[in-house]
Amino acid sequence: MSTTPPASKSPTIEVHSVGFVPLDQRHGSPRNLFTLWFGANAMGVTLLTGSLMVFSKMSLFWSGIAIVLGTLIGAIFVAYHSAQGPTLGLPQMVQSRAQFGYYGANLPLIAVIAMYLGFFGGGAILMGSVFAELFGGGTEWGILLGGGMAVVLVAFGYRTLHAVGKVITPIFIAIFAILSVVTIAHWPGVSPDVEIVNGGFSPTGFFFVLGIVAAYMITYGPYVADYSRYLPADTKAAPTFWYTYGGISLAGIWIFAVGAALQYAYSSLGIVEATATMAGTAGALVRVLVLLALLLGLINISALNIYGAAISSMTIATTFRRAQSPSRAMRLAFMIAIGAIGTLGAISVSENLVLAHENFVFFLIAFLIPWSAINLVDFYLVRKGHYDVDDLFTPTGRYGGLNWIGIASYLIGCAALSPFISTTFYTGSLAAQLGFDISWAIGLVVPGALYGILWRVKGLPTEPDDATHTDTNTAIGATDDAGDQVKERI
């Protein structure tokens, strides 16, 4: 039985940003995370990522096997991040101050903001393409309109985003189920322009697909605790983990596979045009419905990207303002600014979307996966879920201004994975010898192991230096040991 105080009635527009969510304002159920993350992943950018599989030179069957494996692996790390939320009651990147220090956390935060802007830009370009398919004309006005709609949606905050996810998810499932049936029934075969190696399988292609899919999934890590933080503090880790894992992985496998199938069939078209062409084989009504569902999903994920970028930007800002709770006006100003920057950036790169997106995914591998490894090792193995929230908002607390163990592990992890990267603009020496990319795996193992070993050698301080800095986070005190909880129930 839950012992958490009942949530007070929340305003329509969210008031919390980077600060701790009080216990009496916690609400919701872990099952809401399934619809939120299914809806967030069942959208056009996932479809676009699936379309990259056409470059693997493998058969659609083997690309599908790699998609399933990469999705199931990557979603594990995302779900572990999500399980932190109810315990901490904090945005994900604020908690990173425990690993990197009050100021040091700004290093991975810069990469995270770039990630949000990149995903927002990709989604905005796709929105422009959808508007062009529906109403004709160029994509620029569609990018502007879609970006504006996302800003309006995100202005209302957490509860509205959850509510929209509940509405969009069943709509998207129904309409893309129709598209999936149409794709199977009207499959034109693999385009003659698609190059496939003898036998349909190659290690290079398999690890190319596996790496892109796993990395794409793992990069949801900075998102997820921002939403699970509102759950009651005594929420068990297992349901938080599994509802997140189920929603994000099921949507991922499905939409990656649909994107791949469409691009294999219509290799000369962009993914939106390929989707419209396939849906059009079942009639004009189906085509319009599919494009509208695609548009709704893109607006939804674009709003999530603006939300995450604004929270991360405000986290950096609070290191200079020393404030836990930026005002509502400041939050709205950050969201409008992020939306404007992302929209203008989308217009500037809209002509080379596929190439830009492929290189962007590998950028994420280099700078975000090491952060994910360090964060998870710290939460589940080093500190085991015990943090002092007050000390996360001061450079003089137990976490300090700069935590060189976290910073060094991060930089070494980034350097260690770089020889294993293989992209169109950079191929590391070891990736060239192997013939495929395993940088995402190196980026998980090296920094995570190094961080854990360095803390084992140095010894983790269990008490604050200043007696006035006690463990004031009642949410953490109210839960069982987070690390043991997850290991026992997941």
mmCIF file of C-alpha atoms in Angstrom, residues 117-432:
data_model
loop_
_atom_site.group_PDB
_atom_site.id
_atom_site.type_symbol
_atom_site.label_atom_id
_atom_site.label_comp_id
_atom_site.label_asym_id
_atom_site.label_seq_id
_atom_site.Cartn_x
_atom_site.Cartn_y
_atom_site.Cartn_z
ATOM 1 C CA LEU A 117 18.315 20.213 -30.500
ATOM 2 C CA GLY A 118 19.441 17.631 -33.052
ATOM 3 C CA PHE A 119 16.432 15.395 -32.501
ATOM 4 C CA PHE A 120 14.131 18.405 -32.525
ATOM 5 C CA GLY A 121 15.686 19.546 -35.802
ATOM 6 C CA GLY A 122 15.246 16.138 -37.411
ATOM 7 C CA GLY A 123 11.637 16.002 -36.271
ATOM 8 C CA ALA A 124 10.960 19.536 -37.511
ATOM 9 C CA ILE A 125 12.328 18.697 -40.974
ATOM 10 C CA LEU A 126 10.078 15.656 -41.120
ATOM 11 C CA MET A 127 7.110 17.802 -40.038
ATOM 12 C CA GLY A 128 7.909 20.137 -42.923
ATOM 13 C CA SER A 129 7.910 17.159 -45.298
ATOM 14 C CA VAL A 130 4.562 15.938 -43.939
ATOM 15 C CA PHE A 131 2.982 19.375 -44.374
ATOM 16 C CA ALA A 132 4.361 19.481 -47.933
ATOM 17 C CA GLU A 133 2.849 16.063 -48.694
ATOM 18 C CA LEU A 134 -0.512 17.081 -47.272
ATOM 19 C CA PHE A 135 -0.825 20.625 -48.555
ATOM 20 C CA GLY A 136 1.895 21.080 -51.164
ATOM 21 C CA GLY A 137 4.529 23.788 -51.276
ATOM 22 C CA GLY A 138 7.978 23.859 -49.703
ATOM 23 C CA THR A 139 8.999 22.421 -46.349
ATOM 24 C CA GLU A 140 10.103 25.652 -44.665
ATOM 25 C CA TRP A 141 6.638 26.864 -43.704
ATOM 26 C CA GLY A 142 5.784 23.399 -42.381
ATOM 27 C CA ILE A 143 8.933 23.416 -40.235
ATOM 28 C CA LEU A 144 7.965 26.794 -38.781
ATOM 29 C CA LEU A 145 4.354 25.784 -38.158
ATOM 30 C CA GLY A 146 5.243 22.418 -36.660
ATOM 31 C CA GLY A 147 7.890 23.959 -34.408
ATOM 32 C CA GLY A 148 5.402 26.554 -33.210
ATOM 33 C CA MET A 149 2.819 23.891 -32.385
ATOM 34 C CA ALA A 150 5.401 21.969 -30.371
ATOM 35 C CA VAL A 151 6.293 25.101 -28.373
ATOM 36 C CA VAL A 152 2.624 25.707 -27.544
ATOM 37 C CA LEU A 153 2.224 22.101 -26.385
ATOM 38 C CA VAL A 154 5.351 22.024 -24.221
ATOM 39 C CA ALA A 155 4.468 25.305 -22.506
ATOM 40 C CA PHE A 156 1.874 23.413 -20.446
ATOM 41 C CA GLY A 157 4.478 20.968 -19.139
ATOM 42 C CA TYR A 158 4.554 17.479 -17.679
ATOM 43 C CA ARG A 159 0.895 16.620 -17.158
ATOM 44 C CA THR A 160 -0.147 17.846 -20.589
ATOM 45 C CA LEU A 161 2.628 15.835 -22.242
ATOM 46 C CA HIS A 162 1.466 12.706 -20.411
ATOM 47 C CA ALA A 163 -2.155 13.375 -21.418
ATOM 48 C CA VAL A 164 -1.197 13.884 -25.054
ATOM 49 C CA GLY A 165 0.785 10.644 -24.979
ATOM 50 C CA LYS A 166 -2.303 8.770 -23.791
ATOM 51 C CA VAL A 167 -4.324 10.162 -26.711
ATOM 52 C CA ILE A 168 -1.704 9.812 -29.438
ATOM 53 C CA THR A 169 -0.575 6.269 -28.616
ATOM 54 C CA PRO A 170 -3.838 4.414 -29.472
ATOM 55 C CA ILE A 171 -4.329 6.591 -32.561
ATOM 56 C CA PHE A 172 -0.825 5.896 -33.790
ATOM 57 C CA ILE A 173 -1.116 2.167 -33.060
ATOM 58 C CA ALA A 174 -4.351 1.899 -35.031
ATOM 59 C CA ILE A 175 -3.212 3.887 -38.057
ATOM 60 C CA PHE A 176 0.300 2.473 -38.279
ATOM 61 C CA ALA A 177 -1.142 -1.019 -37.856
ATOM 62 C CA ILE A 178 -3.093 -0.255 -41.038
ATOM 63 C CA LEU A 179 0.116 0.993 -42.686
ATOM 64 C CA SER A 180 1.927 -2.188 -41.630
ATOM 65 C CA VAL A 181 -0.787 -4.360 -43.159
ATOM 66 C CA VAL A 182 -0.715 -2.268 -46.333
ATOM 67 C CA THR A 183 3.082 -2.594 -46.503
ATOM 68 C CA ILE A 184 2.855 -6.382 -46.252
ATOM 69 C CA ALA A 185 -0.058 -6.685 -48.686
ATOM 70 C CA HIS A 186 1.300 -4.220 -51.278
ATOM 71 C CA TRP A 187 4.997 -4.904 -50.844
ATOM 72 C CA PRO A 188 6.659 -4.078 -54.188
ATOM 73 C CA GLY A 189 9.863 -5.901 -53.326
ATOM 74 C CA VAL A 190 13.328 -4.552 -52.711
ATOM 75 C CA SER A 191 14.232 -1.692 -55.028
ATOM 76 C CA PRO A 192 16.838 -2.577 -57.683
ATOM 77 C CA ASP A 193 18.896 0.355 -56.419
ATOM 78 C CA VAL A 194 19.459 -1.301 -53.022
ATOM 79 C CA GLU A 195 22.811 -3.074 -52.812
ATOM 80 C CA ILE A 196 22.713 -6.369 -50.897
ATOM 81 C CA VAL A 197 25.751 -8.615 -50.333
ATOM 82 C CA ASN A 198 25.717 -12.291 -51.265
ATOM 83 C CA GLY A 199 23.766 -14.265 -48.698
ATOM 84 C CA GLY A 200 22.179 -11.084 -47.360
ATOM 85 C CA PHE A 201 24.418 -10.938 -44.273
ATOM 86 C CA SER A 202 27.667 -9.210 -43.378
ATOM 87 C CA PRO A 203 29.280 -8.541 -39.978
ATOM 88 C CA THR A 204 29.915 -4.935 -41.016
ATOM 89 C CA GLY A 205 26.269 -4.357 -41.878
ATOM 90 C CA PHE A 206 25.003 -6.211 -38.814
ATOM 91 C CA PHE A 207 27.052 -4.129 -36.389
ATOM 92 C CA PHE A 208 26.173 -0.980 -38.323
ATOM 93 C CA VAL A 209 22.472 -1.619 -37.701
ATOM 94 C CA LEU A 210 23.009 -2.879 -34.155
ATOM 95 C CA GLY A 211 25.106 0.168 -33.261
ATOM 96 C CA ILE A 212 22.713 2.740 -34.686
ATOM 97 C CA VAL A 213 19.651 1.160 -33.080
ATOM 98 C CA ALA A 214 21.230 0.544 -29.660
ATOM 99 C CA ALA A 215 22.722 4.048 -29.559
ATOM 100 C CA TYR A 216 19.430 5.621 -30.612
ATOM 101 C CA MET A 217 17.637 3.815 -27.800
ATOM 102 C CA ILE A 218 20.264 4.613 -25.158
ATOM 103 C CA THR A 219 20.059 8.308 -25.956
ATOM 104 C CA TYR A 220 16.562 8.349 -24.425
ATOM 105 C CA GLY A 221 18.420 8.089 -21.099
ATOM 106 C CA PRO A 222 18.497 11.852 -20.443
ATOM 107 C CA TYR A 223 14.735 12.045 -21.092
ATOM 108 C CA VAL A 224 13.158 9.381 -18.980
ATOM 109 C CA ALA A 225 13.690 10.326 -15.319
ATOM 110 C CA ASP A 226 12.384 13.820 -16.124
ATOM 111 C CA TYR A 227 8.951 12.170 -16.380
ATOM 112 C CA SER A 228 9.135 9.361 -13.815
ATOM 113 C CA ARG A 229 10.264 11.895 -11.143
ATOM 114 C CA TYR A 230 6.624 12.856 -10.547
ATOM 115 C CA LEU A 231 5.655 9.341 -9.463
ATOM 116 C CA PRO A 232 5.125 8.724 -5.720
ATOM 117 C CA ALA A 233 8.418 8.186 -3.896
ATOM 118 C CA ASP A 234 7.496 4.660 -2.784
ATOM 119 C CA THR A 235 6.846 3.525 -6.355
ATOM 120 C CA LYS A 236 8.620 0.211 -6.876
ATOM 121 C CA ALA A 237 11.516 0.093 -9.293
ATOM 122 C CA ALA A 238 10.296 -2.977 -11.188
ATOM 123 C CA PRO A 239 7.066 -1.549 -12.676
ATOM 124 C CA THR A 240 8.818 1.730 -13.516
ATOM 125 C CA PHE A 241 11.498 -0.262 -15.319
ATOM 126 C CA TRP A 242 9.196 -2.633 -17.186
ATOM 127 C CA TYR A 243 6.553 -0.114 -18.300
ATOM 128 C CA THR A 244 9.312 2.105 -19.690
ATOM 129 C CA TYR A 245 11.113 -0.850 -21.264
ATOM 130 C CA GLY A 246 7.961 -2.280 -22.794
ATOM 131 C CA GLY A 247 6.688 0.971 -24.260
ATOM 132 C CA ILE A 248 9.928 2.207 -25.742
ATOM 133 C CA SER A 249 11.179 -1.154 -27.062
ATOM 134 C CA LEU A 250 7.918 -2.343 -28.636
ATOM 135 C CA ALA A 251 7.471 0.956 -30.445
ATOM 136 C CA GLY A 252 11.128 0.957 -31.453
ATOM 137 C CA ILE A 253 11.155 -2.515 -32.996
ATOM 138 C CA TRP A 254 7.928 -1.870 -34.860
ATOM 139 C CA ILE A 255 8.714 1.566 -36.264
ATOM 140 C CA PHE A 256 12.374 0.786 -37.037
ATOM 141 C CA ALA A 257 11.200 -2.226 -39.040
ATOM 142 C CA VAL A 258 8.515 -0.262 -40.894
ATOM 143 C CA GLY A 259 11.029 2.474 -41.738
ATOM 144 C CA ALA A 260 13.508 -0.079 -43.021
ATOM 145 C CA ALA A 261 10.880 -1.863 -45.123
ATOM 146 C CA LEU A 262 9.694 1.382 -46.698
ATOM 147 C CA GLN A 263 13.213 2.506 -47.569
ATOM 148 C CA TYR A 264 14.141 -0.895 -49.024
ATOM 149 C CA ALA A 265 11.081 -0.623 -51.272
ATOM 150 C CA TYR A 266 11.441 3.049 -52.242
ATOM 151 C CA SER A 267 15.151 3.736 -51.928
ATOM 152 C CA SER A 268 15.055 6.832 -54.145
ATOM 153 C CA LEU A 269 12.488 8.613 -51.933
ATOM 154 C CA GLY A 270 12.779 10.294 -48.560
ATOM 155 C CA ILE A 271 11.141 8.449 -45.678
ATOM 156 C CA VAL A 272 8.073 10.707 -45.558
ATOM 157 C CA GLU A 273 7.569 10.398 -49.321
ATOM 158 C CA ALA A 274 8.055 6.624 -49.082
ATOM 159 C CA THR A 275 5.468 6.424 -46.294
ATOM 160 C CA ALA A 276 2.979 8.498 -48.263
ATOM 161 C CA THR A 277 3.553 6.414 -51.397
ATOM 162 C CA MET A 278 2.967 3.116 -49.602
ATOM 163 C CA ALA A 279 -0.109 4.413 -47.751
ATOM 164 C CA GLY A 280 -1.450 5.781 -51.030
ATOM 165 C CA THR A 281 -1.597 2.283 -52.488
ATOM 166 C CA ALA A 282 -4.573 1.721 -50.157
ATOM 167 C CA GLY A 283 -6.339 4.917 -51.177
ATOM 168 C CA ALA A 284 -6.261 8.664 -50.546
ATOM 169 C CA LEU A 285 -8.001 8.405 -47.166
ATOM 170 C CA VAL A 286 -5.409 5.998 -45.759
ATOM 171 C CA ARG A 287 -2.631 8.220 -47.074
ATOM 172 C CA VAL A 288 -4.038 11.287 -45.308
ATOM 173 C CA LEU A 289 -4.667 9.405 -42.051
ATOM 174 C CA VAL A 290 -1.120 8.015 -41.992
ATOM 175 C CA LEU A 291 0.413 11.429 -42.644
ATOM 176 C CA LEU A 292 -1.742 13.046 -39.934
ATOM 177 C CA ALA A 293 -0.730 10.359 -37.424
ATOM 178 C CA LEU A 294 2.892 10.884 -38.389
ATOM 179 C CA LEU A 295 2.477 14.627 -37.849
ATOM 180 C CA LEU A 296 0.897 14.188 -34.406
ATOM 181 C CA GLY A 297 3.726 11.915 -33.312
ATOM 182 C CA LEU A 298 6.332 14.388 -34.541
ATOM 183 C CA ILE A 299 4.726 17.300 -32.716
ATOM 184 C CA ASN A 300 4.626 15.208 -29.547
ATOM 185 C CA ILE A 301 8.310 14.194 -29.619
ATOM 186 C CA SER A 302 9.340 17.708 -30.649
ATOM 187 C CA ALA A 303 7.624 19.013 -27.520
ATOM 188 C CA LEU A 304 9.485 16.432 -25.420
ATOM 189 C CA ASN A 305 12.766 17.549 -26.985
ATOM 190 C CA ILE A 306 12.083 21.201 -26.223
ATOM 191 C CA TYR A 307 11.143 20.256 -22.657
ATOM 192 C CA GLY A 308 14.354 18.287 -22.120
ATOM 193 C CA ALA A 309 16.555 20.955 -23.704
ATOM 194 C CA ALA A 310 14.954 23.670 -21.576
ATOM 195 C CA ILE A 311 15.360 21.661 -18.354
ATOM 196 C CA SER A 312 19.023 20.971 -19.217
ATOM 197 C CA SER A 313 19.656 24.616 -20.122
ATOM 198 C CA MET A 314 18.089 25.781 -16.878
ATOM 199 C CA THR A 315 20.228 23.280 -14.988
ATOM 200 C CA ILE A 316 23.307 25.014 -16.403
ATOM 201 C CA ALA A 317 21.795 28.410 -15.632
ATOM 202 C CA THR A 318 21.203 27.497 -11.987
ATOM 203 C CA THR A 319 24.925 26.825 -11.497
ATOM 204 C CA PHE A 320 25.397 30.567 -11.890
ATOM 205 C CA ARG A 321 22.157 31.793 -10.313
ATOM 206 C CA ARG A 322 22.260 29.287 -7.412
ATOM 207 C CA ALA A 323 18.505 28.763 -7.562
ATOM 208 C CA GLN A 324 16.705 25.430 -7.299
ATOM 209 C CA SER A 325 13.450 26.657 -8.840
ATOM 210 C CA PRO A 326 13.590 29.001 -11.844
ATOM 211 C CA SER A 327 10.420 31.016 -12.274
ATOM 212 C CA ARG A 328 7.622 29.980 -14.598
ATOM 213 C CA ALA A 329 8.449 32.960 -16.827
ATOM 214 C CA MET A 330 12.076 31.846 -17.062
ATOM 215 C CA ARG A 331 10.997 28.310 -17.946
ATOM 216 C CA LEU A 332 8.702 29.553 -20.721
ATOM 217 C CA ALA A 333 11.429 31.875 -22.025
ATOM 218 C CA PHE A 334 13.890 28.971 -22.250
ATOM 219 C CA MET A 335 11.353 26.787 -24.059
ATOM 220 C CA ILE A 336 10.519 29.485 -26.607
ATOM 221 C CA ALA A 337 14.221 30.148 -27.201
ATOM 222 C CA ILE A 338 15.014 26.438 -27.600
ATOM 223 C CA GLY A 339 12.124 26.019 -30.031
ATOM 224 C CA ALA A 340 13.271 29.000 -32.102
ATOM 225 C CA ILE A 341 16.905 27.818 -32.235
ATOM 226 C CA GLY A 342 15.899 24.267 -33.184
ATOM 227 C CA THR A 343 13.464 25.449 -35.851
ATOM 228 C CA LEU A 344 15.984 27.762 -37.509
ATOM 229 C CA GLY A 345 18.611 25.035 -37.371
ATOM 230 C CA ALA A 346 16.207 22.588 -39.008
ATOM 231 C CA ILE A 347 15.635 24.954 -41.921
ATOM 232 C CA SER A 348 19.396 25.270 -42.465
ATOM 233 C CA VAL A 349 20.074 21.480 -42.766
ATOM 234 C CA SER A 350 16.826 20.310 -44.332
ATOM 235 C CA GLU A 351 18.434 19.486 -47.694
ATOM 236 C CA ASN A 352 20.729 16.729 -46.329
ATOM 237 C CA LEU A 353 18.565 15.100 -43.684
ATOM 238 C CA VAL A 354 19.587 11.428 -44.055
ATOM 239 C CA LEU A 355 23.330 12.066 -44.025
ATOM 240 C CA ALA A 356 23.018 14.587 -41.195
ATOM 241 C CA HIS A 357 20.921 12.178 -39.134
ATOM 242 C CA GLU A 358 23.324 9.239 -39.565
ATOM 243 C CA ASN A 359 26.300 11.342 -38.479
ATOM 244 C CA PHE A 360 24.262 12.820 -35.649
ATOM 245 C CA VAL A 361 23.490 9.370 -34.212
ATOM 246 C CA PHE A 362 27.189 8.561 -34.097
ATOM 247 C CA PHE A 363 27.867 11.906 -32.426
ATOM 248 C CA LEU A 364 25.465 10.798 -29.729
ATOM 249 C CA ILE A 365 27.431 7.584 -29.279
ATOM 250 C CA ALA A 366 30.648 9.507 -28.705
ATOM 251 C CA PHE A 367 29.372 11.983 -26.123
ATOM 252 C CA LEU A 368 26.236 10.590 -24.467
ATOM 253 C CA ILE A 369 26.818 6.870 -23.972
ATOM 254 C CA PRO A 370 29.812 7.429 -21.633
ATOM 255 C CA TRP A 371 27.599 9.708 -19.533
ATOM 256 C CA SER A 372 24.898 7.015 -19.382
ATOM 257 C CA ALA A 373 27.388 4.389 -18.191
ATOM 258 C CA ILE A 374 28.785 6.633 -15.451
ATOM 259 C CA ASN A 375 25.342 7.715 -14.269
ATOM 260 C CA LEU A 376 24.034 4.166 -13.969
ATOM 261 C CA VAL A 377 27.149 2.833 -12.236
ATOM 262 C CA ASP A 378 26.970 5.682 -9.721
ATOM 263 C CA PHE A 379 23.280 5.187 -8.961
ATOM 264 C CA TYR A 380 23.098 1.398 -8.801
ATOM 265 C CA LEU A 381 26.590 0.295 -7.754
ATOM 266 C CA VAL A 382 28.399 3.168 -6.071
ATOM 267 C CA ARG A 383 25.832 5.228 -4.119
ATOM 268 C CA LYS A 384 22.974 2.733 -4.437
ATOM 269 C CA GLY A 385 20.311 5.391 -4.743
ATOM 270 C CA HIS A 386 21.331 7.539 -1.755
ATOM 271 C CA TYR A 387 21.805 11.228 -2.546
ATOM 272 C CA ASP A 388 21.570 14.496 -0.660
ATOM 273 C CA VAL A 389 19.321 16.727 -2.761
ATOM 274 C CA ASP A 390 20.389 19.956 -1.060
ATOM 275 C CA ASP A 391 24.020 19.247 -1.905
ATOM 276 C CA LEU A 392 23.179 18.881 -5.584
ATOM 277 C CA PHE A 393 22.403 22.604 -5.623
ATOM 278 C CA THR A 394 25.633 23.935 -4.108
ATOM 279 C CA PRO A 395 29.314 23.646 -5.087
ATOM 280 C CA THR A 396 30.301 23.479 -1.409
ATOM 281 C CA GLY A 397 28.391 20.266 -0.606
ATOM 282 C CA ARG A 398 29.587 16.696 -0.610
ATOM 283 C CA TYR A 399 29.616 16.515 -4.425
ATOM 284 C CA GLY A 400 31.869 19.539 -4.844
ATOM 285 C CA GLY A 401 32.224 21.915 -7.747
ATOM 286 C CA LEU A 402 34.259 19.559 -9.943
ATOM 287 C CA ASN A 403 34.332 15.792 -9.482
ATOM 288 C CA TRP A 404 37.457 14.740 -11.316
ATOM 289 C CA ILE A 405 36.661 11.039 -11.054
ATOM 290 C CA GLY A 406 33.512 11.543 -13.095
ATOM 291 C CA ILE A 407 35.052 14.049 -15.489
ATOM 292 C CA ALA A 408 38.158 11.931 -16.123
ATOM 293 C CA SER A 409 36.091 8.765 -16.626
ATOM 294 C CA TYR A 410 33.880 10.609 -19.104
ATOM 295 C CA LEU A 411 36.735 12.095 -21.146
ATOM 296 C CA ILE A 412 38.686 8.829 -21.165
ATOM 297 C CA GLY A 413 35.528 6.976 -22.206
ATOM 298 C CA CYS A 414 34.976 9.390 -25.104
ATOM 299 C CA ALA A 415 38.599 8.955 -26.186
ATOM 300 C CA ALA A 416 38.493 5.171 -25.818
ATOM 301 C CA LEU A 417 35.495 4.734 -28.111
ATOM 302 C CA SER A 418 36.693 7.120 -30.844
ATOM 303 C CA PRO A 419 38.955 4.570 -32.635
ATOM 304 C CA PHE A 420 35.939 2.268 -32.952
ATOM 305 C CA ILE A 421 33.624 4.828 -34.658
ATOM 306 C CA SER A 422 32.815 4.333 -38.327
ATOM 307 C CA THR A 423 30.847 7.096 -40.072
ATOM 308 C CA THR A 424 30.794 8.777 -43.456
ATOM 309 C CA PHE A 425 32.948 11.631 -42.166
ATOM 310 C CA TYR A 426 35.217 9.763 -39.715
ATOM 311 C CA THR A 427 36.392 6.177 -39.373
ATOM 312 C CA GLY A 428 38.625 5.253 -36.467
ATOM 313 C CA SER A 429 41.718 3.127 -36.993
ATOM 314 C CA LEU A 430 40.375 0.115 -35.106
ATOM 315 C CA ALA A 431 36.971 0.343 -36.780
ATOM 316 C CA ALA A 432 38.759 0.248 -40.142
#
